[in-house]
PDB file of C-alpha atoms in Angstrom:
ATOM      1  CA  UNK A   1      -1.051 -49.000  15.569  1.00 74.00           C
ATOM      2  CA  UNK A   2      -2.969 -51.246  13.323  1.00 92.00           C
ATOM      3  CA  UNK A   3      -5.647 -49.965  10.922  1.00 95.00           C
ATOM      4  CA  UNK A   4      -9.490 -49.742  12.590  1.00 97.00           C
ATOM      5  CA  UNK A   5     -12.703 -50.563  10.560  1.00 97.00           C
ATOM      6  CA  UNK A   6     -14.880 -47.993  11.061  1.00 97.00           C
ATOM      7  CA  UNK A   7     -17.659 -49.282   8.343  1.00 98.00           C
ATOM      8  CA  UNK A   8     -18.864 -50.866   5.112  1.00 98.00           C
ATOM      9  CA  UNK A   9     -18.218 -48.701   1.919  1.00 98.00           C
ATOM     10  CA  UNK A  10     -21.541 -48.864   0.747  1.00 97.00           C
ATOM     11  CA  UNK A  11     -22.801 -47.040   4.509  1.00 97.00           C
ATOM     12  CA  UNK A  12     -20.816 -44.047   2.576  1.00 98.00           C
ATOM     13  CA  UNK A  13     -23.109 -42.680   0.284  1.00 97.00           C
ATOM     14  CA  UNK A  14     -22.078 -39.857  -2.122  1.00 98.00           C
ATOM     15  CA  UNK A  15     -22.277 -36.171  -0.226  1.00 97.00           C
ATOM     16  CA  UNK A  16     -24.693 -37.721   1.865  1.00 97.00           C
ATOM     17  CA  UNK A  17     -24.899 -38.661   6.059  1.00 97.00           C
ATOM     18  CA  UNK A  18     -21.294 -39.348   7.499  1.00 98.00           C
ATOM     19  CA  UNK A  19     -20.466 -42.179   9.677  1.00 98.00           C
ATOM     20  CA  UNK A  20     -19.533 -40.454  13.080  1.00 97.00           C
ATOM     21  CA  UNK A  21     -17.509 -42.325  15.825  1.00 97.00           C
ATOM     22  CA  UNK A  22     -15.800 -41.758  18.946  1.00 97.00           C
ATOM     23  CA  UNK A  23     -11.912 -41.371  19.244  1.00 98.00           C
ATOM     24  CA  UNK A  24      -9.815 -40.934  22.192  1.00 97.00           C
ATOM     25  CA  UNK A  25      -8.040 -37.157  21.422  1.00 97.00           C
ATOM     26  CA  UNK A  26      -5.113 -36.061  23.175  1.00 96.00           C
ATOM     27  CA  UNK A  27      -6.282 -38.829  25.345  1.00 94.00           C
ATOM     28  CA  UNK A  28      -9.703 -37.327  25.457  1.00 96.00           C
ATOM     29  CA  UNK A  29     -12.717 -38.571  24.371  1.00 96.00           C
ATOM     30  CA  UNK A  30     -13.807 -36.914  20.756  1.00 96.00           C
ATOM     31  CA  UNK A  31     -15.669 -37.388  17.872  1.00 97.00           C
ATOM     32  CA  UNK A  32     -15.033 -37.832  14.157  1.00 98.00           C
ATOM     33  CA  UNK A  33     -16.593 -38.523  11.280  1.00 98.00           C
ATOM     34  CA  UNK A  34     -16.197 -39.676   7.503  1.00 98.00           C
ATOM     35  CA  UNK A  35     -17.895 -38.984   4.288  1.00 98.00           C
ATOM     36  CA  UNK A  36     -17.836 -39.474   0.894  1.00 98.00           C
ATOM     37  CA  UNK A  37     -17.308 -36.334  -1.069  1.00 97.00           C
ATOM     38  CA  UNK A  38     -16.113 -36.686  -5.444  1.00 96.00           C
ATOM     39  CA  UNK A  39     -16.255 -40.304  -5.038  1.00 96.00           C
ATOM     40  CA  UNK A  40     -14.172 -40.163  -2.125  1.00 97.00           C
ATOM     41  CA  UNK A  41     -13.892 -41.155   1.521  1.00 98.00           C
ATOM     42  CA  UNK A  42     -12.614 -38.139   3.640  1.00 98.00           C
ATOM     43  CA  UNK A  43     -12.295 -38.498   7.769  1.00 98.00           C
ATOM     44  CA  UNK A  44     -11.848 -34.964   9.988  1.00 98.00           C
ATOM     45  CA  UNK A  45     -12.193 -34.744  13.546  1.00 98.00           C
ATOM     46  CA  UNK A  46     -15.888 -33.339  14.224  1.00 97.00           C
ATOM     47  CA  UNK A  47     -14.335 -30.008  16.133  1.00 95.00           C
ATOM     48  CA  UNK A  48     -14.675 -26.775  14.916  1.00 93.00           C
ATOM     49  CA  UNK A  49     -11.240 -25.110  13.859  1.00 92.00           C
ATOM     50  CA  UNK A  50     -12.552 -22.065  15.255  1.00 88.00           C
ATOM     51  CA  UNK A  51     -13.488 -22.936  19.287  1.00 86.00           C
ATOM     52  CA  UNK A  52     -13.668 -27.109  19.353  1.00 83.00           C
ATOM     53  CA  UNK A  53     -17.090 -27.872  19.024  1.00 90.00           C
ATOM     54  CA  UNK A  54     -19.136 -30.170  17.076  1.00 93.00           C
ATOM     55  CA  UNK A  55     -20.315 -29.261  13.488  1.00 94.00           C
ATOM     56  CA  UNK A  56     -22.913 -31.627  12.732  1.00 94.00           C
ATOM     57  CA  UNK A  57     -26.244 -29.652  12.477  1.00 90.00           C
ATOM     58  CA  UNK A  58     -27.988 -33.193  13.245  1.00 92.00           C
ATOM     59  CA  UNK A  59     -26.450 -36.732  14.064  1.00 92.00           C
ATOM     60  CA  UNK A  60     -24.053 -37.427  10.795  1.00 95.00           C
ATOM     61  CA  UNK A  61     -25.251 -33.855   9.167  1.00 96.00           C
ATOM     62  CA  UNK A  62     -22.091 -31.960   8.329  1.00 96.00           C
ATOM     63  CA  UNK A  63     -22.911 -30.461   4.422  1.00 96.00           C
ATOM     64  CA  UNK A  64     -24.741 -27.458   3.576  1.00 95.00           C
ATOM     65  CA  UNK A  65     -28.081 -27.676   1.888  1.00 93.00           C
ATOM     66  CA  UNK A  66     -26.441 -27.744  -1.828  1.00 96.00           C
ATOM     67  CA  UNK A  67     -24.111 -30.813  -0.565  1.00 96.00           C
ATOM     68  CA  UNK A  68     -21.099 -28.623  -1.202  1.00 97.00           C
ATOM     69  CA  UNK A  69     -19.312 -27.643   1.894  1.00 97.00           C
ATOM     70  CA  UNK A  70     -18.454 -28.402   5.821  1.00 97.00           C
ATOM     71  CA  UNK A  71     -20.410 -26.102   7.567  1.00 95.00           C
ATOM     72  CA  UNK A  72     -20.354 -25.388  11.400  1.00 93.00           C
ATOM     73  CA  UNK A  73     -23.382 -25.447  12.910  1.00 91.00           C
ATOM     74  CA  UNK A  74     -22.639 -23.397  15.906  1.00 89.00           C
ATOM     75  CA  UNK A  75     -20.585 -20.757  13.958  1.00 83.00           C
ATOM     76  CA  UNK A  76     -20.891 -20.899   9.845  1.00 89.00           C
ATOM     77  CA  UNK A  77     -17.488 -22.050   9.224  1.00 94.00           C
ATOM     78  CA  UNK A  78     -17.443 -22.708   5.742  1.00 96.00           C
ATOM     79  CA  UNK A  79     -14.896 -25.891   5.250  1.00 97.00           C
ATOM     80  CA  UNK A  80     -13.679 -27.648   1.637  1.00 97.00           C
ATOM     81  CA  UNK A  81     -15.150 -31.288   2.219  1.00 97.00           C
ATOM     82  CA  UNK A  82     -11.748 -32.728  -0.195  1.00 96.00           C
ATOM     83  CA  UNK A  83      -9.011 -30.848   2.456  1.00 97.00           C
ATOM     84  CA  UNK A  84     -10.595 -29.428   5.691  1.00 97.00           C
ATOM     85  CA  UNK A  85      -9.492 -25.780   4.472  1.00 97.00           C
ATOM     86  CA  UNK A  86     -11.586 -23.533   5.897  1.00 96.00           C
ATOM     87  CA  UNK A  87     -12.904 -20.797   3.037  1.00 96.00           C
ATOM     88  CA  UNK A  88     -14.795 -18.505   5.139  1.00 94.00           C
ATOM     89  CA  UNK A  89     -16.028 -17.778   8.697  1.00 91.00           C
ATOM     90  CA  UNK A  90     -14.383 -16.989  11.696  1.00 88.00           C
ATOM     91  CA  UNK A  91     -11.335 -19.609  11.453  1.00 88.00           C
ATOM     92  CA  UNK A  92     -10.490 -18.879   7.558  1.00 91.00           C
ATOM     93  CA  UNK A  93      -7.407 -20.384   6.399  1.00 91.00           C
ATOM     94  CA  UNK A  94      -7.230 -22.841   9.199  1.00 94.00           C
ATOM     95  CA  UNK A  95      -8.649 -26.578   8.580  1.00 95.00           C
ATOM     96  CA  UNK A  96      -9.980 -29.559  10.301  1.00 97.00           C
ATOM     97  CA  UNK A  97      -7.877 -32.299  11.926  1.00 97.00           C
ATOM     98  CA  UNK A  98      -7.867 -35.609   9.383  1.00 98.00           C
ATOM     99  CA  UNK A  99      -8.035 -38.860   9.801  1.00 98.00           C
ATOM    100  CA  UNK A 100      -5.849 -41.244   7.534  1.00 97.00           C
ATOM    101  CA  UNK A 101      -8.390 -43.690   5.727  1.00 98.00           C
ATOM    102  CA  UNK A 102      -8.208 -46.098   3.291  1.00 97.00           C
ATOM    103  CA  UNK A 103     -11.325 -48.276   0.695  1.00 97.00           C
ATOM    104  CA  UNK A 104     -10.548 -51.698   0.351  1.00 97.00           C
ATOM    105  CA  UNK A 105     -12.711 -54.604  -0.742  1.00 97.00           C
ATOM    106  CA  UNK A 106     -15.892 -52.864   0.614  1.00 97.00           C
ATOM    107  CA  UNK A 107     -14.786 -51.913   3.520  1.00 98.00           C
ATOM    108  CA  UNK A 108     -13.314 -48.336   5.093  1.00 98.00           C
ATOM    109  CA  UNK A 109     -10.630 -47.992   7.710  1.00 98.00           C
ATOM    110  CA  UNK A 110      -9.089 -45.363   9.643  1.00 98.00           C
ATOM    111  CA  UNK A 111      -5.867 -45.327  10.683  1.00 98.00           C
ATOM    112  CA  UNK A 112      -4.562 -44.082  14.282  1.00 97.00           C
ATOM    113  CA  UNK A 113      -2.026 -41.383  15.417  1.00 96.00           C
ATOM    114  CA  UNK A 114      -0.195 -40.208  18.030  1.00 95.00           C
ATOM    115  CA  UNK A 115      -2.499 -37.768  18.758  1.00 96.00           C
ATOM    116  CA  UNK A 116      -6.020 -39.536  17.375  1.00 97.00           C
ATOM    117  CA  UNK A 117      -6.241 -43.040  19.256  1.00 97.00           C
ATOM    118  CA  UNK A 118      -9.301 -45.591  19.173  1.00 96.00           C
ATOM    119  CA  UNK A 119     -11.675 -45.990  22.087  1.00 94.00           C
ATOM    120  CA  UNK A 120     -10.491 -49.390  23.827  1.00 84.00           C
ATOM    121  CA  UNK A 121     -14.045 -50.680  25.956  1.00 76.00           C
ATOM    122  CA  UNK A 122     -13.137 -53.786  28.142  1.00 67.00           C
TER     123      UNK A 122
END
């Protein structure tokens, strides 16, 4: 499947709010979400590794306080923004679904899978 904008590089500031959209999981529908993090663009499913929640603390909120880590809100898993690896918490050593992404000329896309599909609206 063809590569999906999903927004403007410059929406992607550094460790700052991530652009969240909706995703058709398993067939399902889902959320994910993209930040920048060391200059660069990182996608993960928004579901906890642990039980599949969201981790956004507020709308597009996913790092701690110190802009460092991926934390859960619901449960304090504690995730490596560069890989998904969770460091600590209840799902350590696990690590969040990605999303393939690209940067180019200004603008980010995401990439489908098998298993991650975009939200077709008629």
């Amino acid at each position: 499947m063809a590569e999906q904008a999903l927004c403007a590089s410059a929406d992607l500031e550094e460790r700052g709010k991530a652009v969240v959209f909706d995703v058709l999981l398993w067939g399902q529908p889902a959320r994910a979400f993209a930040l920048r993090f060391d200059g660069r663009v990182v996608a993960y499913m928004n579901r906890c590794a642990h039980v599949p929640t969201e981790l956004d603390w507020q709308p597009g909120e996913f790092l701690d306080l110190d802009k460092r880590w991926i934390i859960c809100s619901i449960h304090g898993a504690t995730y490596e923004p560069a890989d998904g690896y969770c460091i600590a918490g209840p799902c350590r050593g696990e690590h969040l679904m990605p999303l393939d992404v690209v940067e180019r000329d200004g603008q980010v896309y995401w990439y489908p899978s098998p298993d991650i599909r975009p939200v077709v609206f008629d």
